[in-house]
XYZ file of C-alpha atoms in Angstrom:
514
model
C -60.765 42.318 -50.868
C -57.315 41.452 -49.718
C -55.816 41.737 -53.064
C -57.423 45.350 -53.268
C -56.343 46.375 -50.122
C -52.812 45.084 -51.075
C -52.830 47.003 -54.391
C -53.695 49.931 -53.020
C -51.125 50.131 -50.081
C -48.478 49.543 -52.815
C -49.927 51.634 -55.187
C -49.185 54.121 -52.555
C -45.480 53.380 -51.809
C -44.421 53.496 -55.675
C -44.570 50.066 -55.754
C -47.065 47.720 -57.905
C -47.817 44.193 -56.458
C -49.925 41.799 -58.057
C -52.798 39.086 -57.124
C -50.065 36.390 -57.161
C -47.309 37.655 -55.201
C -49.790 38.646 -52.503
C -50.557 34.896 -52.627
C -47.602 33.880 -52.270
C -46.301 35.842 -49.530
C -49.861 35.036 -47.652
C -48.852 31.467 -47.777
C -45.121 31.965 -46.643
C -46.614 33.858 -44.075
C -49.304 30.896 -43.176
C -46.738 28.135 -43.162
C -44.337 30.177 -41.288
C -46.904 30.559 -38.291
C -47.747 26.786 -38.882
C -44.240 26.071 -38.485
C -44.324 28.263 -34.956
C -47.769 27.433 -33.958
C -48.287 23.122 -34.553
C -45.514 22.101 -32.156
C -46.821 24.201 -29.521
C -50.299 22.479 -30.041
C -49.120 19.003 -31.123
C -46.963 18.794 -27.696
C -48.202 16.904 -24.851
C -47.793 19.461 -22.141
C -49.128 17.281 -19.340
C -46.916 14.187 -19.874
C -44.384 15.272 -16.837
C -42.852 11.279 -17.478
C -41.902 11.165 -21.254
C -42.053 14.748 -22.317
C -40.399 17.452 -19.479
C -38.493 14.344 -17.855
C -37.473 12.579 -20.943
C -37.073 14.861 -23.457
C -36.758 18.456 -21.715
C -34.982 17.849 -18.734
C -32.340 15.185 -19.848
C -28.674 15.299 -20.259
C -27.204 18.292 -19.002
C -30.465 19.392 -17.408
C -30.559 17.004 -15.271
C -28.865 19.794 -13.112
C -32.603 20.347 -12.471
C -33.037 17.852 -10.061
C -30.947 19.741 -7.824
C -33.504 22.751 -7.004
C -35.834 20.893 -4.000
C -32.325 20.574 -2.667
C -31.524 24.394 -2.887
C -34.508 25.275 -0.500
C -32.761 22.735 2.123
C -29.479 24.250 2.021
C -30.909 27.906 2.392
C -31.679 27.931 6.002
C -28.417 26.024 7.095
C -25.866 28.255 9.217
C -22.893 29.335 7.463
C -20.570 26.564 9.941
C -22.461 23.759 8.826
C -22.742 25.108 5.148
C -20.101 23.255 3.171
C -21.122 19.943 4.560
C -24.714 19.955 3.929
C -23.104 21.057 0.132
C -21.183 17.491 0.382
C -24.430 15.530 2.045
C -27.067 17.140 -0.864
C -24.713 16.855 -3.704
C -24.081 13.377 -2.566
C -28.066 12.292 -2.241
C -28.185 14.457 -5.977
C -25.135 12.174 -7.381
C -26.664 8.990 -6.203
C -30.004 9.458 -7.377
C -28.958 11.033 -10.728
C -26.592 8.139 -11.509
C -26.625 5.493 -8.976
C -24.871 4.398 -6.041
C -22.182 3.176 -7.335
C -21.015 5.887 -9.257
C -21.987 7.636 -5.894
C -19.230 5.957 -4.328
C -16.380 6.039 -7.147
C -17.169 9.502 -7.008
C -16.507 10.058 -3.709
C -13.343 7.492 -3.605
C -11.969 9.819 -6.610
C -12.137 12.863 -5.198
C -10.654 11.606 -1.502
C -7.677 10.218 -3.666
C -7.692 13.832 -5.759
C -7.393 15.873 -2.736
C -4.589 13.412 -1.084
C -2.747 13.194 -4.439
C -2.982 17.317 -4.323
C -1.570 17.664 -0.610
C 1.426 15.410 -1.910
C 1.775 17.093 -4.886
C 2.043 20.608 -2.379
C 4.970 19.184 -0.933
C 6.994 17.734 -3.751
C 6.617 20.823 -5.618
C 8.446 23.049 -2.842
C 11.499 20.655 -2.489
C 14.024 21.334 -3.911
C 16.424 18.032 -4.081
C 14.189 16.776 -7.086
C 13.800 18.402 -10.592
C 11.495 20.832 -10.978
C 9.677 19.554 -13.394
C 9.103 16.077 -12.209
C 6.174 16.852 -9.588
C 4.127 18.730 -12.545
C 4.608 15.581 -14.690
C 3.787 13.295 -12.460
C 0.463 14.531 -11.147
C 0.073 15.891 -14.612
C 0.137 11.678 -15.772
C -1.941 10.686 -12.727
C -4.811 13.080 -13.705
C -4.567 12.546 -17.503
C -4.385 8.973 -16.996
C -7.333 8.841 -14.793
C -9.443 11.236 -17.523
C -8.299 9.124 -20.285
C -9.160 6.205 -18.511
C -12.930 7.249 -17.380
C -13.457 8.446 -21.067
C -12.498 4.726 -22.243
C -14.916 3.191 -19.758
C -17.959 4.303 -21.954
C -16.598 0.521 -24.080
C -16.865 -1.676 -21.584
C -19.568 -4.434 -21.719
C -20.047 -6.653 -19.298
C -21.448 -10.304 -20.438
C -24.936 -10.194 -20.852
C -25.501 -12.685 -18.385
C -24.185 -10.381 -15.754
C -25.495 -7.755 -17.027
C -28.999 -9.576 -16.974
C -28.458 -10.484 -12.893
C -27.452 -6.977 -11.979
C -30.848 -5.543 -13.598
C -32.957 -7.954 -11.870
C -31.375 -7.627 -8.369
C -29.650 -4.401 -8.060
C -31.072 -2.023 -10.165
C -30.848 0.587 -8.167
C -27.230 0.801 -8.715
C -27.910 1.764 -12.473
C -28.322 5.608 -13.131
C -31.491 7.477 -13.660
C -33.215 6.552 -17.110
C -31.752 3.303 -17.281
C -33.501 1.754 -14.086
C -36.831 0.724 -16.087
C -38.892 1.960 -13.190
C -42.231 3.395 -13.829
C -41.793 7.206 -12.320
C -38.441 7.681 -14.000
C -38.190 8.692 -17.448
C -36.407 6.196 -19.676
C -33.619 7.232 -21.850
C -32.426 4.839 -24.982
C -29.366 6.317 -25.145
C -28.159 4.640 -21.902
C -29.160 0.706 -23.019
C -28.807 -0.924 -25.929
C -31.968 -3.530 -25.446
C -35.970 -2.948 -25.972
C -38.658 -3.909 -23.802
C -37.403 -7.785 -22.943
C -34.389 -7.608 -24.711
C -30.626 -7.436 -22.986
C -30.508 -5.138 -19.921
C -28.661 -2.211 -20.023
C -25.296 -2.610 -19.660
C -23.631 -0.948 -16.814
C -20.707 0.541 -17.248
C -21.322 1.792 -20.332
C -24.566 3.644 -18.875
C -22.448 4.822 -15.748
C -20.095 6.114 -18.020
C -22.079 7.166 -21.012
C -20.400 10.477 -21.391
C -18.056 12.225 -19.048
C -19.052 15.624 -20.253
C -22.326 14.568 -18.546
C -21.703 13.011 -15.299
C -18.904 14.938 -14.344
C -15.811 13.922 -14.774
C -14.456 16.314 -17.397
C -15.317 19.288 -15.200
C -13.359 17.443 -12.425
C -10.018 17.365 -14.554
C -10.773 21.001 -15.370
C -11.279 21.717 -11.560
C -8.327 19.679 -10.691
C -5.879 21.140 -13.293
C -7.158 25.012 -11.818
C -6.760 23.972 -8.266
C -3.008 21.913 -8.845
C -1.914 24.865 -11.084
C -2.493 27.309 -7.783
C -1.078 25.120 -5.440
C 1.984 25.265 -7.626
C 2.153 28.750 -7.326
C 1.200 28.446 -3.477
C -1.451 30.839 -3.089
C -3.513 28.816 -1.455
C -2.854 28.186 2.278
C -2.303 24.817 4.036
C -5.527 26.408 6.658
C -7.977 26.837 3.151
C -7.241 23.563 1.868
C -9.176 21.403 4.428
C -11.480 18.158 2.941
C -14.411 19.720 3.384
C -13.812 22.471 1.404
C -12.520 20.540 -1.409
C -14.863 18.160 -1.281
C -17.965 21.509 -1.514
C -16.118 22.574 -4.336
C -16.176 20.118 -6.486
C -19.184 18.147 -5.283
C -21.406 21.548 -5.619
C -24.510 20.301 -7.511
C -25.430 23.346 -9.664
C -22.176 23.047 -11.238
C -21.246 19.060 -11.511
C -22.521 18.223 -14.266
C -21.175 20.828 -17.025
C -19.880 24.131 -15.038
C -19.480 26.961 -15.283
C -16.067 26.279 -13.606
C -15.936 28.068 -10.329
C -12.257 28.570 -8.991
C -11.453 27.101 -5.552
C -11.093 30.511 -3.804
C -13.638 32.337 -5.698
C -16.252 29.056 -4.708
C -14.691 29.659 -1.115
C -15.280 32.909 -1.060
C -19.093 33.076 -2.428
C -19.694 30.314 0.143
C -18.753 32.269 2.863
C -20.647 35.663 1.938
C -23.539 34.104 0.274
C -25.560 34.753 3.646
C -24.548 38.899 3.134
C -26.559 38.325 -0.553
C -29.204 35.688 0.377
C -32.800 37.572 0.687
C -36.393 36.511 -0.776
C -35.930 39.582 -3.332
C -33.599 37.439 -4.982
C -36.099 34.378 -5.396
C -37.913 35.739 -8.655
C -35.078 36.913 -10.194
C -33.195 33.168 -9.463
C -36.752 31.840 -11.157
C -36.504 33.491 -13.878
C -33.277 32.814 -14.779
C -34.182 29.325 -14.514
C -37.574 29.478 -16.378
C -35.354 31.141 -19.011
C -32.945 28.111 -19.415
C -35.473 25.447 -19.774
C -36.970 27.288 -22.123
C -34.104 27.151 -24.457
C -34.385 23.401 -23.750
C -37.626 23.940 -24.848
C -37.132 25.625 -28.190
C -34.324 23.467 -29.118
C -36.376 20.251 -28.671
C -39.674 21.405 -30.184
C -38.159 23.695 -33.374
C -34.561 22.761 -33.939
C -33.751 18.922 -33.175
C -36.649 17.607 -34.831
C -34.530 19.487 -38.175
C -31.507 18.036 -37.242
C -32.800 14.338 -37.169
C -35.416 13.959 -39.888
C -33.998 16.167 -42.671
C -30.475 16.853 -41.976
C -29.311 13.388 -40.010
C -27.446 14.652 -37.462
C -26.647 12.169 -34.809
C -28.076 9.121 -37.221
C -26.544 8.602 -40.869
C -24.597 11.953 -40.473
C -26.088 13.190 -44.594
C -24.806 16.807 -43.164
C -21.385 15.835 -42.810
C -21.117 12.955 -45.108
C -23.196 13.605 -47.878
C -23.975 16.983 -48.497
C -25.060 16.464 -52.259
C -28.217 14.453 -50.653
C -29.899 17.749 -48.908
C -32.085 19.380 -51.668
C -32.906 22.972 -50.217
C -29.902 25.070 -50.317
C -31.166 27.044 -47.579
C -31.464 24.184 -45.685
C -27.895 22.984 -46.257
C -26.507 26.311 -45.487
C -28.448 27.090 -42.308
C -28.063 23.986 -40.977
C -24.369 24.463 -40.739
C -25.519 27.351 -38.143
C -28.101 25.198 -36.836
C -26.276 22.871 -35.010
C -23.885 25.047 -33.304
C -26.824 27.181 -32.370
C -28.275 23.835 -30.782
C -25.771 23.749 -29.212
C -25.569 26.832 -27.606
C -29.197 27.044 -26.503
C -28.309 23.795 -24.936
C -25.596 24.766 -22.887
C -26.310 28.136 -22.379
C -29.792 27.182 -21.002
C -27.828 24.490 -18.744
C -25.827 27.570 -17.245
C -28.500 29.515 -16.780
C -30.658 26.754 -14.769
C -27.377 26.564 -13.008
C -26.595 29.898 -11.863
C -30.410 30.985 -11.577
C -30.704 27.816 -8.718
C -26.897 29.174 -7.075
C -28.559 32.493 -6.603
C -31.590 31.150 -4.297
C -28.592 30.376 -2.127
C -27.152 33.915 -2.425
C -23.801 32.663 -4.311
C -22.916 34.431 -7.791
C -22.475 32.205 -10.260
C -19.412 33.217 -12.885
C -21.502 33.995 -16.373
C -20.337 31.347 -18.886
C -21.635 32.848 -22.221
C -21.872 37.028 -22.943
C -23.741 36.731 -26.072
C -20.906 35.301 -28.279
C -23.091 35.936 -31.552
C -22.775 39.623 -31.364
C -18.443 38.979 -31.350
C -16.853 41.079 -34.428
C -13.604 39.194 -33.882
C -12.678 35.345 -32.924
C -10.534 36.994 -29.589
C -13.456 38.718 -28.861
C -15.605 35.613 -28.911
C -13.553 33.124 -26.935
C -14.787 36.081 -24.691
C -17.690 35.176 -24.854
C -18.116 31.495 -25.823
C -17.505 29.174 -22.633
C -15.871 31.604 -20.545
C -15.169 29.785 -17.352
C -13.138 27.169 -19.252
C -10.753 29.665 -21.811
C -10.380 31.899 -19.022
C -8.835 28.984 -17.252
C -6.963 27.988 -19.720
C -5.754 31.242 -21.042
C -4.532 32.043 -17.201
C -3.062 28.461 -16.874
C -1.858 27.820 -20.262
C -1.183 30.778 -22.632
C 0.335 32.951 -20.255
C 3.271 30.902 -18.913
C 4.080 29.463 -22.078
C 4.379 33.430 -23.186
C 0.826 34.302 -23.980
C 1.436 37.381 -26.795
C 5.179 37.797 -25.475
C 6.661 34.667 -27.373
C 5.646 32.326 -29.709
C 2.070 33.392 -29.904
C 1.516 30.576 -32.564
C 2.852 28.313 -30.866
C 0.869 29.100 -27.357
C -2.467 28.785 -29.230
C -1.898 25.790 -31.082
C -1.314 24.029 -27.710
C -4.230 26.161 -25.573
C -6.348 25.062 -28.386
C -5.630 21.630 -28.846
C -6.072 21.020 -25.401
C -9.668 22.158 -25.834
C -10.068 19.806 -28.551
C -8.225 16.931 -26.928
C -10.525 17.502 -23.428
C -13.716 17.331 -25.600
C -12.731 14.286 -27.149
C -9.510 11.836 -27.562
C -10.279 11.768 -31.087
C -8.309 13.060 -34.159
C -10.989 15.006 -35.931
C -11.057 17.137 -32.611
C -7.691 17.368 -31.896
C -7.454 19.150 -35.674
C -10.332 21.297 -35.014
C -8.159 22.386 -31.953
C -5.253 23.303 -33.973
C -7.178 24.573 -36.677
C -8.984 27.076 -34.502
C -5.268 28.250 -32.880
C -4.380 28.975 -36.600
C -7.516 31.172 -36.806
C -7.191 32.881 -33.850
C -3.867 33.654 -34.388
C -4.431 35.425 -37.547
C -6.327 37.338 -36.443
C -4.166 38.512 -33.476
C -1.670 39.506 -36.294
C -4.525 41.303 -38.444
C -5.168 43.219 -35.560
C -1.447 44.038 -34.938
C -0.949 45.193 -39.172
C -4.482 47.361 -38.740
C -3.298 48.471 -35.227
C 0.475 49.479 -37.387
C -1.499 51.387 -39.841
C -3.836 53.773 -37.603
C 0.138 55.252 -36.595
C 0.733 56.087 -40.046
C -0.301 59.087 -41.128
C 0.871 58.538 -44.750
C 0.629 56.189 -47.619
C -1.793 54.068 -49.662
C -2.938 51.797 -47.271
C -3.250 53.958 -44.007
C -5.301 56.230 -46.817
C -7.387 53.322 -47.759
C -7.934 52.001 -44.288
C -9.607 55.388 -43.041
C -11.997 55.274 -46.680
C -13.015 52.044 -45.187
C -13.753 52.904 -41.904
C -15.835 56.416 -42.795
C -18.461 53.395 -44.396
C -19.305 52.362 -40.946
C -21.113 49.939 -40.559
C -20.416 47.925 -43.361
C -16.596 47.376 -41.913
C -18.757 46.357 -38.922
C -20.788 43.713 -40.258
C -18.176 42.487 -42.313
C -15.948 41.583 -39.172
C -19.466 39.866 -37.983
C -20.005 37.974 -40.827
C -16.095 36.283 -41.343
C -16.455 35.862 -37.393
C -19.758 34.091 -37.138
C -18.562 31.960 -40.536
C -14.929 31.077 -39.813
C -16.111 29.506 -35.848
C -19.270 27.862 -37.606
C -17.692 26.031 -40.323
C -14.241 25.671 -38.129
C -16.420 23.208 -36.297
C -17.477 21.226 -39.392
C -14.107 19.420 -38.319
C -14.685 19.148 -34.697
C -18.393 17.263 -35.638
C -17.815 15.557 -38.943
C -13.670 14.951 -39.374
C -11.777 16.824 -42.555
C -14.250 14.594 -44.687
C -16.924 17.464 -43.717
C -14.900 19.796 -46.344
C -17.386 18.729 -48.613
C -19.999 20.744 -47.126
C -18.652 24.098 -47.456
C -17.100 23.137 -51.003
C -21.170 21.743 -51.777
C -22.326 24.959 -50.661
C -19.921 26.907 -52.964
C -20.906 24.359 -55.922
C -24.466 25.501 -55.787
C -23.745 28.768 -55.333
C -21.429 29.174 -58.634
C -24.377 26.512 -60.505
C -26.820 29.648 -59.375
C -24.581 32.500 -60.758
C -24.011 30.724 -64.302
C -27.560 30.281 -65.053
């Protein structure tokens, strides 16, 4: 009956189809709704512990455990506002990674604001070189980064480590404690069930882009860089407003990167914006982020572990050959960046849908980067708290398009690579992605050079192109999409990950000869 009813239809579109190929696409179409339906019914909804705690709700989004919070700080008066910010992101610190770090924390960020208040006065003299205030803070703060990003390789002897688990485990950070409510994560210990406890510092410190501390430097470089320009005043620059600013909990852990007077300003109007027609709005948003948690976990990473080896032998990066399914090769070039995204993305959405229950507007960190037709058009889009910061910070004063436009993005752009990781692979990924960016600033200038001739072969040739819209359209998509996707096959895998794009063109010549 089917295969009738199949004939006919394309009997009457011209078009003849036979028993088999409706069999086949009725089972591409069965195991694609298998692939979409059994995770949904194979996952264990109800398990709170091990499955939303553990494996939904970890890592970045542990931002989560900041919304009971929210509905304390909404009824506080607009005087006492900024410290019940300090006192809640204080109890959220403490309980998200321990007392301890609690307390470096807040010993860090007393010595950041004192270190800034000097660095405001040496700056305006004018018996010392100009330069010399900028470099020294400049050391301090990279030398502190450096420093907490080294911290992840301390180990403690096991014997110590084995006496602080027994009798002060509460100083350990969530997931790491062993206790029965909290979720356990692996990545924070090295031992099993009675094996070695997990070792301290190394969980404390597991990764800075995590607990904090690379948002900090960001924060810190923003809020030096404007005092050097002194436009913020001696009365705005008290300790509790510092200390609200970059101890706000929505935003610790991974952004987006709030400015110090923009953060300043939101606090003190987010009473003229706070009303309970903003609560489902603020719920949604948040619903929507941790359901990009969701589909990443269920559909994507399960991919990225069992048949491509992300995160365990690596067979994307290092062995390419090894992956059968060229499909799968390919896409999962896409796939992890797309990860990725739905990660983070989903993290800034939890994070500004929970700022808006309070009434303060978040700064959007990603515009839908995937629709950019144009690399400056997606670090637009992609991240934009932190290249905003930097572009403003960086690019300009050292000339932005003025002067040495190469030049500018190189450094911009390493410095993004270099703040993700002090690692080489990154640090060429950096430069590698000013180089990109930069031709395409000058393709932009030869096109924009053309449009004012009225005259010649290519002026002629550029206006044929652009009557076949949209295929001029799509093809800036495409090169786009490709040349940021397989840009970062350096930032994740080193220059060894050539081989993957030079595996995927293998195949694809092997496929055209035959």
């Amino acid at each position: 009956m089917a295969d009738r009813f199949a004939a006919r239809a394309a009997l009457g579109a011209g078009v003849r189809v036979d028993g088999t190929a409706w069999t086949s696409l009725v089972s591409l179409a069965d195991a694609a709704r298998g692939a979409l339906v059994t995770p949904l019914l194979n996952t264990p909804w109800g398990d709170v512990r091990d499955f939303w705690l553990g494996r939904i709700l970890d890592d970045r989004f542990l931002v989560i455990y900041f919304l009971p919070l929210m509905f304390v700080l909404r009824p506080v008066p607009i005087r006492w506002l900024r410290l019940a910010i300090i006192v809640t992101s204080f109890a959220f610190i403490t309980y998200l990674f321990g007392i301890l770090y609690a307390g470096l924390w807040l010993l860090t960020c007393v010595g950041l604001f004192h270190l800034a208040e000097r660095f405001a006065i040496e700056c305006r003299r004018t018996d010392v070189w100009k330069y010399g205030p900028p470099l020294a803070v400049g050391a301090i703060v990279g030398g502190w980064y450096v420093v907490t990003m080294s911290l992840h390789n301390v180990r403690l002897p096991e014997h110590v480590g084995n006496w602080l688990f027994e009798d002060l485990r509460w100083i350990y950070p969530l997931g790491a404690r062993g206790w029965a409510w909290e979720p356990d994560f692996p990545r924070l210990h090295d031992g099993r069930p009675g094996g070695p406890a997990p070792q301290l510092v190394q969980a404390l410190f597991w990764d800075v882009h995590i607990v904090g501390t690379a948002y900090l430097a960001v924060r810190m470089f923003q809020y030096l860089s404007e005092l050097k320009r002194d436009t913020i005043p001696r009365t705005q620059r008290r300790l509790v407003d510092f200390l609200a600013w970059v101890c706000y909990g929505p935003t610790l852990i991974q952004g987006p990167i709030e400015r110090y007077a923009e953060f300043n300003h939101q606090i003190d109007t987010c009473h003229e914006r706070r009303s309970w027609r903003e609560v489902p709005p603020a719920v949604f948003r948040i619903a929507w982020g941790v359901g990009k948690s969701v589909v990443s976990t269920l559909y994507f990473q399960p991919v990225l572990w069992s048949q491509l080896g992300v995160g365990n032998d690596n067979r994307l990066w290092r062995h390419p050959e090894q992956i059968e399914s060229f499909g799968l090769l390919y896409c999962g070039v896409f796939l992890v960046i797309f990860t990725l995204y739905l990660e983070f993305s989903g993290y800034c959405d939890v994070a500004i849908g929970m700022s808006r229950l309070l009434g303060y507007r978040v700064i959007e960190n990603f515009r839908m980067p995937w629709r950019a037709t144009s690399l400056r058009d997606f670090w637009r889009r992609w991240h934009i708290s932190l290249s905003a910061i930097l572009r403003d910070y960086v690019y300009i004063p050292l000339g932005g398009n003025r002067r040495r436009t190469l030049r500018n993005l190189l450094i911009t752009f390493f410095l993004i690579g270099i703040w993700h990781r002090l690692i080489a692979q990154v640090a060429l990924w950096g430069l590698l992605m000013g180089l990109l960016v930069w031709i395409n600033q000058r393709w932009a200038q030869w096109i924009k050079t053309l449009d004012q001739q009225s005259h010649g072969p290519l002026p002629a040739l550029l206006r044929a192109v652009r009557r076949t819209r949209p295929l001029p359209t799509i093809a800036a998509w495409l090169l786009t999409q490709h040349a940021f996707v397989f840009s970062l096959l350096v930032f994740f895998g080193g220059w060894g990950a050539i081989t993957v794009p030079r595996e995927i063109l293998r195949r694809i010549w092997q496929w055209l000869s035959t």
